[in-house]
């Protein structure tokens, strides 16, 4: 029997429901587990984590929207990740981790053999946490690292922290998707990121929605995509003070590059079957409309 998916949103989980989840995990009957926004006791959260540790089938774990709500739960999750070997995608969007939580998780995250997609959006992170995250983007010739990283809405990160990330992105041998939407970046940091994108041989998607950019940043990105070879295929600039004309020019040039590129795209995760088994989902931070909306993950070629 093929592993199934368990997806529950915003509910109070009973002990019986938690028991069913744990049994399915231990029997390797779950490929995707999502309990985003759910409430459960600390004891039950620990039980779920211990079952995650034992699972050999679990590929995607969604604990978005406050499920990991304390340092105690963070420790439970870290212990699970140290033992688990199958997980490829971990969503922690909207969890109050702070730097201390990332310090707790880092040894398990940075050494996990299969993890390639990590969502730490709206986790109240600062420069200390970002320094650890940069370690998950090893340079060429080093160990494999993350292929998709989300750091949306972490305003506690300083310009120094973003500069450090830009350097890591420039030299990362794996990263293909970077979501930085709704961080107060501004034109100066965007310029650093443009240099990183120009240097990267792998980055295909960069989300800079609502990051305080102006036409100055757009002109830099336009010059880059117009005059230099780049792997970039999608650049999201919505909700910035950028003219529609400049956004259209950049989009058209990126589309032309995609049409001309006859390279066969690599999957985001090592196991191609996992792409068809479930869609990857991330919670998009959006302060203007609903704070969280849940878009379906789209292939790079159709996201825009």
Short mmCIF file of C-alpha atoms in Angstrom, two decimals:
data_model
loop_
_atom_site.label_atom_id
_atom_site.label_comp_id
_atom_site.label_asym_id
_atom_site.label_seq_id
_atom_site.Cartn_x
_atom_site.Cartn_y
_atom_site.Cartn_z
CA UNK A 1 0.00 0.00 0.00
CA UNK A 2 1.32 3.42 -0.97
CA UNK A 3 1.91 5.95 1.84
CA UNK A 4 -0.97 8.40 2.22
CA UNK A 5 -1.23 12.00 3.38
CA UNK A 6 -2.77 13.41 6.57
CA UNK A 7 -3.81 17.05 6.32
CA UNK A 8 -5.63 18.80 9.18
CA UNK A 9 -5.90 22.57 9.55
CA UNK A 10 -6.78 24.70 12.56
CA UNK A 11 -8.37 22.02 14.72
CA UNK A 12 -8.01 20.89 18.31
CA UNK A 13 -6.51 17.40 18.06
CA UNK A 14 -7.79 14.83 20.53
CA UNK A 15 -5.59 12.17 22.10
CA UNK A 16 -7.31 9.55 19.93
CA UNK A 17 -6.56 11.49 16.74
CA UNK A 18 -2.94 11.91 17.79
CA UNK A 19 -2.74 8.18 18.47
CA UNK A 20 -4.01 7.42 14.95
CA UNK A 21 -1.41 9.78 13.46
CA UNK A 22 1.39 8.20 15.49
CA UNK A 23 0.42 4.66 14.52
CA UNK A 24 0.30 5.58 10.83
CA UNK A 25 3.74 7.18 11.06
CA UNK A 26 5.25 4.19 12.81
CA UNK A 27 3.75 1.85 10.18
CA UNK A 28 5.34 3.96 7.41
CA UNK A 29 1.89 4.76 6.11
CA UNK A 30 2.31 8.55 5.81
CA UNK A 31 4.22 10.51 3.19
CA UNK A 32 2.80 13.96 4.02
CA UNK A 33 1.75 15.10 7.49
CA UNK A 34 0.23 18.58 7.85
CA UNK A 35 -1.25 19.82 11.13
CA UNK A 36 -0.89 23.53 10.35
CA UNK A 37 -2.54 25.77 12.89
CA UNK A 38 -3.72 22.83 15.00
CA UNK A 39 -3.79 22.75 18.79
CA UNK A 40 -2.49 19.76 20.74
CA UNK A 41 -1.02 19.23 24.16
CA UNK A 42 2.72 19.29 24.78
CA UNK A 43 2.53 15.60 25.63
CA UNK A 44 0.81 14.78 22.34
CA UNK A 45 3.25 16.94 20.38
CA UNK A 46 6.09 14.91 21.91
CA UNK A 47 4.34 11.69 20.87
CA UNK A 48 4.02 12.90 17.29
CA UNK A 49 7.71 13.88 17.20
CA UNK A 50 8.79 10.48 18.48
CA UNK A 51 6.73 8.87 15.72
CA UNK A 52 8.26 11.20 13.12
CA UNK A 53 11.65 9.99 14.30
CA UNK A 54 10.67 6.38 13.60
CA UNK A 55 9.00 6.99 10.24
CA UNK A 56 10.84 5.89 7.10
CA UNK A 57 8.16 7.13 4.69
CA UNK A 58 7.52 10.72 5.81
CA UNK A 59 8.74 13.18 3.16
CA UNK A 60 6.89 16.39 4.05
CA UNK A 61 6.05 17.78 7.52
CA UNK A 62 3.93 20.93 7.86
CA UNK A 63 3.88 22.47 11.35
CA UNK A 64 3.01 25.99 10.17
CA UNK A 65 1.14 28.65 12.11
CA UNK A 66 2.24 28.26 15.68
CA UNK A 67 2.30 24.51 16.23
CA UNK A 68 5.92 24.71 17.44
CA UNK A 69 5.03 27.25 20.11
CA UNK A 70 7.73 26.81 22.78
CA UNK A 71 11.38 25.94 23.24
CA UNK A 72 10.28 22.61 24.70
CA UNK A 73 8.49 21.70 21.49
CA UNK A 74 11.49 22.88 19.51
CA UNK A 75 13.64 20.41 21.44
CA UNK A 76 11.18 17.58 20.72
CA UNK A 77 11.33 18.40 17.00
CA UNK A 78 15.13 18.61 17.03
CA UNK A 79 15.36 15.18 18.65
CA UNK A 80 13.01 13.75 15.99
CA UNK A 81 15.04 15.23 13.14
CA UNK A 82 18.27 13.76 14.51
CA UNK A 83 16.84 10.26 14.06
CA UNK A 84 14.59 10.67 11.02
CA UNK A 85 16.23 10.04 7.64
CA UNK A 86 13.36 10.40 5.17
CA UNK A 87 12.12 13.99 5.56
CA UNK A 88 12.68 16.20 2.52
CA UNK A 89 10.47 19.22 3.27
CA UNK A 90 9.85 20.99 6.59
CA UNK A 91 7.44 23.90 7.04
CA UNK A 92 7.67 25.95 10.25
CA UNK A 93 6.16 29.19 8.92
CA UNK A 94 4.61 31.36 11.62
CA UNK A 95 6.36 29.62 14.54
CA UNK A 96 7.85 31.86 17.27
CA UNK A 97 11.23 30.17 17.10
CA UNK A 98 13.45 33.20 17.72
CA UNK A 99 17.21 32.77 17.39
CA UNK A 100 17.27 30.41 20.38
CA UNK A 101 14.92 28.00 18.62
CA UNK A 102 17.05 27.93 15.49
CA UNK A 103 20.14 27.31 17.63
CA UNK A 104 18.33 24.28 19.08
CA UNK A 105 17.26 22.98 15.67
CA UNK A 106 20.45 23.71 13.76
CA UNK A 107 22.50 20.58 14.58
CA UNK A 108 19.65 18.37 13.34
CA UNK A 109 18.76 20.53 10.32
CA UNK A 110 22.32 21.00 9.10
CA UNK A 111 23.16 17.30 9.23
CA UNK A 112 19.88 15.81 8.00
CA UNK A 113 20.68 13.63 4.98
CA UNK A 114 17.50 14.26 2.97
CA UNK A 115 16.19 17.73 3.86
CA UNK A 116 16.15 20.03 0.81
CA UNK A 117 13.22 22.41 1.42
CA UNK A 118 12.87 24.56 4.56
CA UNK A 119 10.29 27.24 5.39
CA UNK A 120 11.26 29.55 8.27
CA UNK A 121 9.04 32.46 7.27
CA UNK A 122 7.64 34.69 10.04
CA UNK A 123 9.65 32.88 12.74
CA UNK A 124 10.98 36.03 14.47
CA UNK A 125 14.56 35.27 13.44
CA UNK A 126 17.58 37.57 13.72
CA UNK A 127 21.18 37.67 12.55
CA UNK A 128 22.33 34.78 14.75
CA UNK A 129 19.77 32.45 13.21
CA UNK A 130 20.56 33.67 9.70
CA UNK A 131 24.22 32.87 10.23
CA UNK A 132 23.25 29.27 11.01
CA UNK A 133 20.98 29.13 7.97
CA UNK A 134 23.87 30.24 5.75
CA UNK A 135 25.64 27.10 6.91
CA UNK A 136 22.86 25.09 5.24
CA UNK A 137 23.88 26.61 1.88
CA UNK A 138 27.34 25.07 1.45
CA UNK A 139 29.59 26.32 -1.35
CA UNK A 140 30.54 24.44 -4.48
CA UNK A 141 32.35 21.22 -3.76
CA UNK A 142 31.01 20.92 -0.23
CA UNK A 143 28.16 18.74 1.05
CA UNK A 144 24.68 19.01 -0.43
CA UNK A 145 22.41 21.67 1.04
CA UNK A 146 18.98 23.27 0.76
CA UNK A 147 17.38 23.66 -2.66
CA UNK A 148 14.43 25.76 -1.49
CA UNK A 149 14.54 28.28 1.38
CA UNK A 150 11.80 30.60 2.67
CA UNK A 151 12.66 33.44 5.05
CA UNK A 152 9.61 35.67 4.52
CA UNK A 153 8.64 38.29 7.12
CA UNK A 154 11.62 38.15 9.47
CA UNK A 155 12.14 41.90 10.04
CA UNK A 156 14.60 41.33 12.89
CA UNK A 157 17.36 40.47 10.41
CA UNK A 158 19.74 43.40 9.81
CA UNK A 159 21.44 44.54 6.61
CA UNK A 160 24.58 42.78 7.82
CA UNK A 161 22.65 39.52 8.07
CA UNK A 162 21.19 39.89 4.57
CA UNK A 163 24.66 40.68 3.19
CA UNK A 164 25.91 37.43 4.71
CA UNK A 165 23.03 35.53 3.10
CA UNK A 166 23.79 37.13 -0.27
CA UNK A 167 27.34 35.79 -0.11
CA UNK A 168 26.09 32.31 0.79
CA UNK A 169 23.58 32.36 -2.08
CA UNK A 170 26.25 33.43 -4.55
CA UNK A 171 28.37 30.40 -3.70
CA UNK A 172 25.64 27.83 -2.97
CA UNK A 173 25.84 24.78 -5.22
CA UNK A 174 22.25 23.70 -4.64
CA UNK A 175 19.78 26.55 -3.95
CA UNK A 176 17.09 26.95 -6.59
CA UNK A 177 14.27 28.84 -4.83
CA UNK A 178 14.65 31.74 -2.37
CA UNK A 179 11.60 33.47 -0.86
CA UNK A 180 12.38 36.73 0.97
CA UNK A 181 9.01 38.44 0.59
CA UNK A 182 7.81 40.97 3.19
CA UNK A 183 11.19 41.74 4.69
CA UNK A 184 12.26 45.43 4.83
CA UNK A 185 15.17 44.96 2.45
CA UNK A 186 15.30 48.18 0.44
CA UNK A 187 17.35 48.97 -2.63
CA UNK A 188 20.78 48.53 -1.06
CA UNK A 189 20.18 44.92 -0.01
CA UNK A 190 18.43 44.22 -3.31
CA UNK A 191 21.64 45.29 -5.05
CA UNK A 192 23.59 42.74 -3.01
CA UNK A 193 21.06 40.08 -3.95
CA UNK A 194 21.35 40.99 -7.63
CA UNK A 195 25.09 40.30 -7.45
CA UNK A 196 24.36 37.00 -5.71
CA UNK A 197 21.84 36.01 -8.40
CA UNK A 198 24.31 36.89 -11.14
CA UNK A 199 26.94 34.71 -9.48
CA UNK A 200 24.67 31.74 -8.76
CA UNK A 201 24.55 28.91 -11.27
CA UNK A 202 21.43 27.34 -9.75
CA UNK A 203 18.99 29.98 -8.43
CA UNK A 204 15.81 30.00 -10.54
CA UNK A 205 13.18 31.69 -8.35
CA UNK A 206 13.59 34.83 -6.21
CA UNK A 207 10.54 36.27 -4.39
CA UNK A 208 11.01 39.91 -3.34
CA UNK A 209 7.34 40.84 -2.99
CA UNK A 210 6.70 43.70 -0.57
CA UNK A 211 10.36 44.32 0.32
CA UNK A 212 10.50 48.12 -0.03
CA UNK A 213 12.11 48.24 -3.47
CA UNK A 214 11.96 51.05 -6.01
CA UNK A 215 12.74 51.49 -9.69
CA UNK A 216 16.41 51.72 -8.71
CA UNK A 217 16.44 48.02 -7.78
CA UNK A 218 14.39 47.11 -10.83
CA UNK A 219 16.91 48.84 -13.12
CA UNK A 220 19.73 46.79 -11.58
CA UNK A 221 17.83 43.54 -12.11
CA UNK A 222 16.89 44.61 -15.64
CA UNK A 223 20.52 45.27 -16.50
CA UNK A 224 21.47 41.89 -15.07
CA UNK A 225 18.94 39.80 -17.00
CA UNK A 226 19.45 41.84 -20.18
CA UNK A 227 23.24 41.68 -20.34
CA UNK A 228 24.46 38.70 -18.33
CA UNK A 229 23.73 34.97 -18.39
CA UNK A 230 21.69 33.86 -15.38
CA UNK A 231 19.80 30.80 -14.20
CA UNK A 232 16.98 33.02 -12.87
CA UNK A 233 13.56 32.23 -14.35
CA UNK A 234 11.13 33.92 -11.93
CA UNK A 235 11.58 37.26 -10.11
CA UNK A 236 8.60 38.41 -8.02
CA UNK A 237 8.52 42.20 -7.53
CA UNK A 238 4.84 42.80 -6.69
CA UNK A 239 3.83 45.19 -3.88
CA UNK A 240 6.92 47.37 -4.41
CA UNK A 241 7.25 50.93 -5.68
CA UNK A 242 8.30 49.68 -9.10
CA UNK A 243 6.67 50.75 -12.35
CA UNK A 244 4.58 48.12 -14.16
CA UNK A 245 6.63 48.79 -17.29
CA UNK A 246 9.90 47.80 -15.62
CA UNK A 247 8.32 44.71 -14.09
CA UNK A 248 6.99 43.74 -17.53
CA UNK A 249 10.38 44.22 -19.18
CA UNK A 250 12.09 42.02 -16.61
CA UNK A 251 9.38 39.37 -16.86
CA UNK A 252 9.58 39.30 -20.64
CA UNK A 253 13.36 38.87 -20.63
CA UNK A 254 13.18 36.06 -18.08
CA UNK A 255 10.50 34.33 -20.16
CA UNK A 256 12.67 34.59 -23.26
CA UNK A 257 15.55 33.03 -21.37
CA UNK A 258 13.33 30.18 -20.25
CA UNK A 259 12.14 29.54 -23.81
CA UNK A 260 15.71 29.47 -25.09
CA UNK A 261 16.95 27.19 -22.33
CA UNK A 262 16.83 23.59 -23.45
CA UNK A 263 18.33 22.25 -20.21
CA UNK A 264 16.27 19.55 -18.59
CA UNK A 265 15.09 20.88 -15.22
CA UNK A 266 16.22 18.97 -12.13
CA UNK A 267 13.62 18.08 -9.50
CA UNK A 268 13.56 20.01 -6.24
CA UNK A 269 13.79 16.80 -4.28
CA UNK A 270 15.87 13.68 -4.96
CA UNK A 271 12.87 11.39 -5.48
CA UNK A 272 10.87 12.43 -8.58
CA UNK A 273 7.91 10.34 -7.41
CA UNK A 274 7.50 12.64 -4.44
CA UNK A 275 6.58 15.51 -6.75
CA UNK A 276 3.55 13.68 -8.08
CA UNK A 277 2.66 12.24 -4.69
CA UNK A 278 1.85 15.65 -3.23
CA UNK A 279 2.08 19.35 -3.95
CA UNK A 280 4.48 21.39 -1.88
CA UNK A 281 2.73 24.23 -0.06
CA UNK A 282 4.02 27.28 1.77
CA UNK A 283 2.09 29.87 3.73
CA UNK A 284 2.47 33.23 2.05
CA UNK A 285 2.76 36.15 4.44
CA UNK A 286 0.58 39.03 3.29
CA UNK A 287 -0.08 42.00 5.59
CA UNK A 288 -2.43 43.82 3.22
CA UNK A 289 -5.02 41.12 2.79
CA UNK A 290 -5.36 38.07 5.04
CA UNK A 291 -2.12 37.59 6.95
CA UNK A 292 -1.79 34.04 5.66
CA UNK A 293 -3.01 32.67 2.41
CA UNK A 294 -2.34 29.18 1.18
CA UNK A 295 -1.34 29.08 -2.49
CA UNK A 296 -0.66 25.82 -4.25
CA UNK A 297 3.02 25.37 -5.05
CA UNK A 298 3.51 25.86 -8.78
CA UNK A 299 6.30 24.61 -11.01
CA UNK A 300 8.89 27.27 -11.79
CA UNK A 301 7.81 27.44 -15.41
CA UNK A 302 4.26 28.51 -14.51
CA UNK A 303 4.77 30.59 -11.34
CA UNK A 304 4.66 34.27 -11.94
#
